[in-house]
């Protein structure tokens, strides 16, 4: 990993297209619970290169707006949207999750994968307040994050921070539930499981055999090997101290 390069940029450089902790299995659970239907207005926070936003629009004919702070990722998203000929349904713009540039009650669904863990507790609360504000009454919030399964949380969190170069704050299942409940959401349902982002099975399932081979090949290159080893070790910990949690809650 180049000095100062943060984890998701490094993983994208290895060839990982989506940085979801629980992979497609977790996203599919969110899709099944979010009441996606034709004509619904969806906000994807942290859309990165737009792959999920495009999928949602294609699958359900929803109107999707994606936001992210990373202008470079958004440029790729715009290209992906054009390549998919889906400009009539998907658009992206630069914005900060804690200060959304949208009116109150404007979306049916807010989806936010692999981002809240990256925020401090205060910023998490502020982002969740924003999601509540922009959702219509009864609207769904769908999130997907790192689950902390350990009593030794501080040590594991420190290892994760060191591996990905971001001051992340993963939470336990109860911690995540309380965060959404205290943020004003109801019907908070969770789905948890093993982290699959860098597991052989997860990579093959999400990126196909060729994609997985390419990722491993890139990880083995001399300039990537050390950083990749740290990440593979923490994400594939045999004791499963870290997992994924998908959460569906309602305004
Ligand atoms: C780990 S990536 C996940 C991307 C995508 N959701 C996925 O699952 O593949 C985290 C993304 O969150 C974005 N991000 C981080 N903090 C943000 C914030 N405060 N507001 C909006 N986007 C943010 C980053 O730019 C990056 O694209």
Short mmCIF file of C-alpha atoms and ligand atoms in Angstrom, two decimals:
data_model
loop_
_atom_site.label_atom_id
_atom_site.label_comp_id
_atom_site.label_asym_id
_atom_site.label_seq_id
_atom_site.Cartn_x
_atom_site.Cartn_y
_atom_site.Cartn_z
CA UNK A 1 0.00 0.00 0.00
CA UNK A 2 1.43 3.41 -0.92
CA UNK A 3 2.05 5.70 2.03
CA UNK A 4 -1.18 7.56 2.99
CA UNK A 5 -3.29 5.29 0.72
CA UNK A 6 -6.49 4.33 2.52
CA UNK A 7 -7.83 0.78 2.54
CA UNK A 8 -10.66 1.07 0.03
CA UNK A 9 -8.41 2.79 -2.52
CA UNK A 10 -5.86 0.00 -2.08
CA UNK A 11 -8.52 -2.72 -2.47
CA UNK A 12 -9.95 -0.98 -5.55
CA UNK A 13 -6.43 -0.94 -7.00
CA UNK A 14 -6.19 -4.71 -6.42
CA UNK A 15 -9.32 -5.05 -8.59
CA UNK A 16 -12.12 -5.35 -6.01
CA UNK A 17 -15.13 -3.67 -7.56
CA UNK A 18 -17.36 -3.48 -4.51
CA UNK A 19 -16.07 -3.02 -1.01
CA UNK A 20 -18.90 -4.71 0.82
CA UNK A 21 -17.96 -6.65 3.93
CA UNK A 22 -20.58 -9.36 3.59
CA UNK A 23 -20.54 -9.33 -0.22
CA UNK A 24 -23.51 -10.01 -2.46
CA UNK A 25 -25.25 -12.14 0.19
CA UNK A 26 -25.64 -9.12 2.48
CA UNK A 27 -26.62 -6.74 -0.32
CA UNK A 28 -29.23 -9.24 -1.56
CA UNK A 29 -30.72 -9.36 1.96
CA UNK A 30 -30.96 -5.56 1.98
CA UNK A 31 -32.59 -5.58 -1.47
CA UNK A 32 -35.13 -8.16 -0.37
CA UNK A 33 -36.05 -6.09 2.70
CA UNK A 34 -36.07 -2.60 1.27
CA UNK A 35 -39.33 -2.70 -0.72
CA UNK A 36 -37.66 -1.64 -3.98
CA UNK A 37 -40.21 -1.09 -6.71
CA UNK A 38 -40.54 0.79 -9.96
CA UNK A 39 -40.72 4.56 -9.45
CA UNK A 40 -39.29 4.56 -5.91
CA UNK A 41 -36.79 7.32 -5.13
CA UNK A 42 -33.53 5.90 -3.78
CA UNK A 43 -30.48 7.65 -2.32
CA UNK A 44 -27.24 5.69 -2.26
CA UNK A 45 -24.79 7.26 0.20
CA UNK A 46 -21.12 6.37 -0.51
CA UNK A 47 -21.94 5.17 -4.03
CA UNK A 48 -18.24 5.10 -5.02
CA UNK A 49 -18.08 4.02 -8.70
CA UNK A 50 -21.86 3.58 -8.93
CA UNK A 51 -22.04 -0.20 -9.40
CA UNK A 52 -24.79 -0.76 -6.80
CA UNK A 53 -26.76 2.34 -7.85
CA UNK A 54 -26.75 1.06 -11.46
CA UNK A 55 -27.79 -2.46 -10.34
CA UNK A 56 -30.72 -1.10 -8.32
CA UNK A 57 -31.93 1.06 -11.21
CA UNK A 58 -31.67 -1.81 -13.71
CA UNK A 59 -33.27 -4.38 -11.43
CA UNK A 60 -36.17 -2.31 -10.08
CA UNK A 61 -36.46 0.70 -12.41
CA UNK A 62 -36.02 2.98 -9.41
CA UNK A 63 -34.83 6.58 -9.67
CA UNK A 64 -31.41 6.54 -7.95
CA UNK A 65 -29.20 9.40 -6.78
CA UNK A 66 -25.72 8.45 -5.57
CA UNK A 67 -23.51 10.66 -3.43
CA UNK A 68 -19.89 10.31 -2.36
CA UNK A 69 -17.11 12.62 -1.20
CA UNK A 70 -14.58 11.12 -3.62
CA UNK A 71 -14.69 13.06 -6.90
CA UNK A 72 -12.38 10.57 -8.65
CA UNK A 73 -14.70 7.65 -7.83
CA UNK A 74 -17.67 9.78 -8.98
CA UNK A 75 -15.98 10.40 -12.35
CA UNK A 76 -15.76 6.62 -12.81
CA UNK A 77 -19.39 6.33 -11.69
CA UNK A 78 -20.46 8.82 -14.39
CA UNK A 79 -18.60 6.75 -16.97
CA UNK A 80 -20.19 3.52 -15.69
CA UNK A 81 -23.65 5.15 -15.86
CA UNK A 82 -23.04 6.24 -19.47
CA UNK A 83 -21.67 2.79 -20.39
CA UNK A 84 -24.80 1.17 -18.91
CA UNK A 85 -27.05 3.68 -20.76
CA UNK A 86 -28.95 4.31 -17.55
CA UNK A 87 -28.62 8.13 -17.33
CA UNK A 88 -32.43 8.45 -17.27
CA UNK A 89 -32.53 6.62 -13.91
CA UNK A 90 -29.18 7.20 -12.17
CA UNK A 91 -27.19 10.32 -11.35
CA UNK A 92 -24.36 11.01 -8.91
CA UNK A 93 -23.05 14.08 -7.16
CA UNK A 94 -20.42 15.02 -4.64
CA UNK A 95 -21.79 15.40 -1.13
CA UNK A 96 -20.99 14.65 2.49
CA UNK A 97 -23.15 12.07 4.31
CA UNK A 98 -23.40 14.31 7.37
CA UNK A 99 -24.73 17.29 5.34
CA UNK A 100 -27.02 15.96 2.64
CA UNK A 101 -28.07 18.53 0.02
CA UNK A 102 -31.67 17.27 -0.16
CA UNK A 103 -35.03 18.40 1.21
CA UNK A 104 -36.72 16.69 4.14
CA UNK A 105 -38.88 13.64 3.26
CA UNK A 106 -37.53 13.23 -0.28
CA UNK A 107 -36.52 9.53 -0.57
CA UNK A 108 -38.33 6.20 -0.17
CA UNK A 109 -35.07 4.32 0.51
CA UNK A 110 -31.58 5.28 1.67
CA UNK A 111 -28.88 2.64 1.15
CA UNK A 112 -25.38 3.04 2.63
CA UNK A 113 -22.86 0.20 2.44
CA UNK A 114 -19.38 0.05 3.98
CA UNK A 115 -19.20 3.63 5.14
CA UNK A 116 -20.72 4.24 8.60
CA UNK A 117 -17.96 2.11 10.21
CA UNK A 118 -15.45 4.65 8.84
CA UNK A 119 -17.04 7.53 10.79
CA UNK A 120 -16.44 8.65 14.38
CA UNK A 121 -19.36 8.03 16.79
CA UNK A 122 -20.42 11.72 16.50
CA UNK A 123 -20.27 11.71 12.70
CA UNK A 124 -22.21 8.40 12.59
CA UNK A 125 -24.99 9.99 14.67
CA UNK A 126 -25.03 13.05 12.43
CA UNK A 127 -25.19 10.95 9.23
CA UNK A 128 -28.03 8.83 10.66
CA UNK A 129 -29.89 12.05 11.62
CA UNK A 130 -29.54 13.15 8.00
CA UNK A 131 -30.84 9.80 6.67
CA UNK A 132 -33.89 10.13 8.94
CA UNK A 133 -34.47 13.69 7.76
CA UNK A 134 -34.34 12.97 4.01
CA UNK A 135 -36.42 9.76 4.20
CA UNK A 136 -40.17 9.95 3.69
CA UNK A 137 -42.36 8.66 6.56
CA UNK A 138 -42.12 4.81 6.65
CA UNK A 139 -39.08 4.97 4.32
CA UNK A 140 -36.34 2.33 4.66
CA UNK A 141 -32.74 2.77 5.73
CA UNK A 142 -30.47 -0.09 4.55
CA UNK A 143 -26.91 -0.28 5.85
CA UNK A 144 -24.06 -2.77 5.67
CA UNK A 145 -21.08 -2.49 8.02
CA UNK A 146 -18.34 -4.15 10.04
CA UNK A 147 -19.56 -6.20 13.00
CA UNK A 148 -17.36 -6.53 16.06
CA UNK A 149 -17.80 -10.01 17.55
CA UNK A 150 -15.15 -9.79 20.23
CA UNK A 151 -14.95 -8.94 23.95
CA UNK A 152 -11.50 -7.66 23.12
CA UNK A 153 -12.94 -4.93 20.89
CA UNK A 154 -10.26 -2.28 21.38
CA UNK A 155 -7.42 -4.55 20.25
CA UNK A 156 -9.30 -5.79 17.17
CA UNK A 157 -10.37 -2.26 16.25
CA UNK A 158 -6.76 -1.10 16.53
CA UNK A 159 -5.60 -3.94 14.20
CA UNK A 160 -8.31 -3.04 11.70
CA UNK A 161 -7.33 0.65 11.82
CA UNK A 162 -3.72 -0.28 11.23
CA UNK A 163 -4.57 -2.57 8.29
CA UNK A 164 -6.84 -0.14 6.45
CA UNK A 165 -5.35 3.19 7.51
CA UNK A 166 -8.70 4.66 8.57
CA UNK A 167 -9.82 5.45 12.12
CA UNK A 168 -12.78 3.09 11.94
CA UNK A 169 -15.27 2.40 14.75
CA UNK A 170 -16.95 -0.99 14.18
CA UNK A 171 -19.72 -1.88 16.66
CA UNK A 172 -21.25 -5.00 18.17
CA UNK A 173 -24.69 -6.15 17.00
CA UNK A 174 -26.29 -4.46 20.03
CA UNK A 175 -24.19 -1.34 19.41
CA UNK A 176 -25.42 -1.04 15.81
CA UNK A 177 -29.05 -1.69 16.81
CA UNK A 178 -28.92 0.98 19.52
CA UNK A 179 -27.29 3.46 17.13
CA UNK A 180 -30.24 3.24 14.73
CA UNK A 181 -32.89 3.10 17.47
CA UNK A 182 -31.43 6.11 19.26
CA UNK A 183 -31.25 7.85 15.88
CA UNK A 184 -35.05 7.63 15.69
CA UNK A 185 -35.50 4.51 13.51
CA UNK A 186 -37.97 1.72 14.30
CA UNK A 187 -38.33 -1.93 13.21
CA UNK A 188 -34.55 -2.36 13.29
CA UNK A 189 -33.83 -5.80 11.78
CA UNK A 190 -30.32 -7.24 11.41
CA UNK A 191 -28.62 -9.94 9.35
CA UNK A 192 -25.09 -10.94 10.37
CA UNK A 193 -22.46 -13.36 9.10
CA UNK A 194 -18.83 -13.97 8.30
CA UNK A 195 -16.80 -11.32 6.56
CA UNK A 196 -16.48 -12.36 2.92
CA UNK A 197 -14.78 -9.34 1.31
CA UNK A 198 -11.39 -11.05 1.06
CA UNK A 199 -12.31 -14.71 1.51
CA UNK A 200 -11.69 -16.98 -1.52
CA UNK A 201 -15.38 -17.94 -1.63
CA UNK A 202 -16.53 -14.32 -1.28
CA UNK A 203 -14.18 -13.01 -3.97
CA UNK A 204 -15.22 -15.73 -6.43
CA UNK A 205 -18.91 -15.15 -5.66
CA UNK A 206 -18.63 -11.36 -6.09
CA UNK A 207 -15.95 -10.99 -8.78
CA UNK A 208 -15.98 -14.39 -10.53
CA UNK A 209 -13.04 -16.82 -10.81
CA UNK A 210 -11.07 -14.59 -13.18
CA UNK A 211 -11.69 -11.52 -11.01
CA UNK A 212 -10.54 -13.40 -7.89
CA UNK A 213 -7.38 -14.62 -9.66
CA UNK A 214 -6.62 -11.05 -10.76
CA UNK A 215 -7.09 -9.72 -7.19
CA UNK A 216 -4.79 -12.38 -5.71
CA UNK A 217 -2.21 -11.77 -8.47
CA UNK A 218 -2.20 -8.03 -7.70
CA UNK A 219 -2.02 -8.71 -3.94
CA UNK A 220 1.10 -10.83 -4.48
CA UNK A 221 2.99 -8.08 -6.33
CA UNK A 222 6.00 -6.93 -4.30
CA UNK A 223 4.66 -3.38 -3.80
CA UNK A 224 1.31 -4.66 -2.46
CA UNK A 225 2.27 -7.84 -0.61
CA UNK A 226 2.84 -6.48 2.89
CA UNK A 227 -0.31 -4.34 3.05
CA UNK A 228 -2.39 -7.08 1.41
CA UNK A 229 -1.18 -9.64 3.97
CA UNK A 230 -2.29 -7.41 6.87
CA UNK A 231 -5.71 -6.97 5.30
CA UNK A 232 -6.20 -10.62 4.35
CA UNK A 233 -5.20 -11.60 7.92
CA UNK A 234 -7.62 -9.29 9.71
CA UNK A 235 -10.53 -9.89 7.31
CA UNK A 236 -10.04 -13.68 7.31
CA UNK A 237 -9.40 -14.09 11.02
CA UNK A 238 -10.25 -17.75 11.79
CA UNK A 239 -11.77 -16.68 15.11
CA UNK A 240 -14.20 -14.42 13.26
CA UNK A 241 -13.64 -11.42 15.53
CA UNK A 242 -14.97 -9.32 12.68
CA UNK A 243 -18.02 -10.06 10.59
CA UNK A 244 -20.61 -8.15 8.60
CA UNK A 245 -23.91 -6.72 9.73
CA UNK A 246 -26.69 -5.65 7.39
CA UNK A 247 -29.42 -3.55 9.00
CA UNK A 248 -32.86 -2.66 7.70
CA UNK A 249 -34.77 -0.03 9.67
CA UNK A 250 -37.73 2.23 9.06
CA UNK A 251 -38.51 5.89 9.64
C1 LIG B 1 -15.39 1.28 1.58
S1 LIG B 1 -16.02 2.34 0.36
C2 LIG B 1 -17.62 1.61 0.05
C3 LIG B 1 -18.15 1.97 -1.30
C4 LIG B 1 -19.47 1.28 -1.71
N1 LIG B 1 -20.58 1.67 -0.89
C5 LIG B 1 -19.31 -0.23 -1.71
O1 LIG B 1 -19.97 -0.90 -0.90
O2 LIG B 1 -18.52 -0.75 -2.50
C6 LIG B 1 -16.43 3.75 1.29
C7 LIG B 1 -16.94 4.91 0.47
O3 LIG B 1 -17.46 5.90 1.36
C8 LIG B 1 -17.12 7.18 0.87
N2 LIG B 1 -17.21 8.08 2.02
C9 LIG B 1 -16.44 8.06 3.12
N3 LIG B 1 -16.84 9.00 4.01
C10 LIG B 1 -17.90 9.63 3.43
C11 LIG B 1 -18.75 10.69 3.85
N4 LIG B 1 -18.58 11.27 5.03
N5 LIG B 1 -19.74 11.08 3.02
C12 LIG B 1 -19.92 10.48 1.80
N6 LIG B 1 -19.13 9.46 1.36
C13 LIG B 1 -18.15 9.04 2.16
C14 LIG B 1 -15.72 6.98 0.29
O4 LIG B 1 -15.36 8.00 -0.59
C15 LIG B 1 -15.89 5.61 -0.39
O5 LIG B 1 -16.36 5.74 -1.69
#
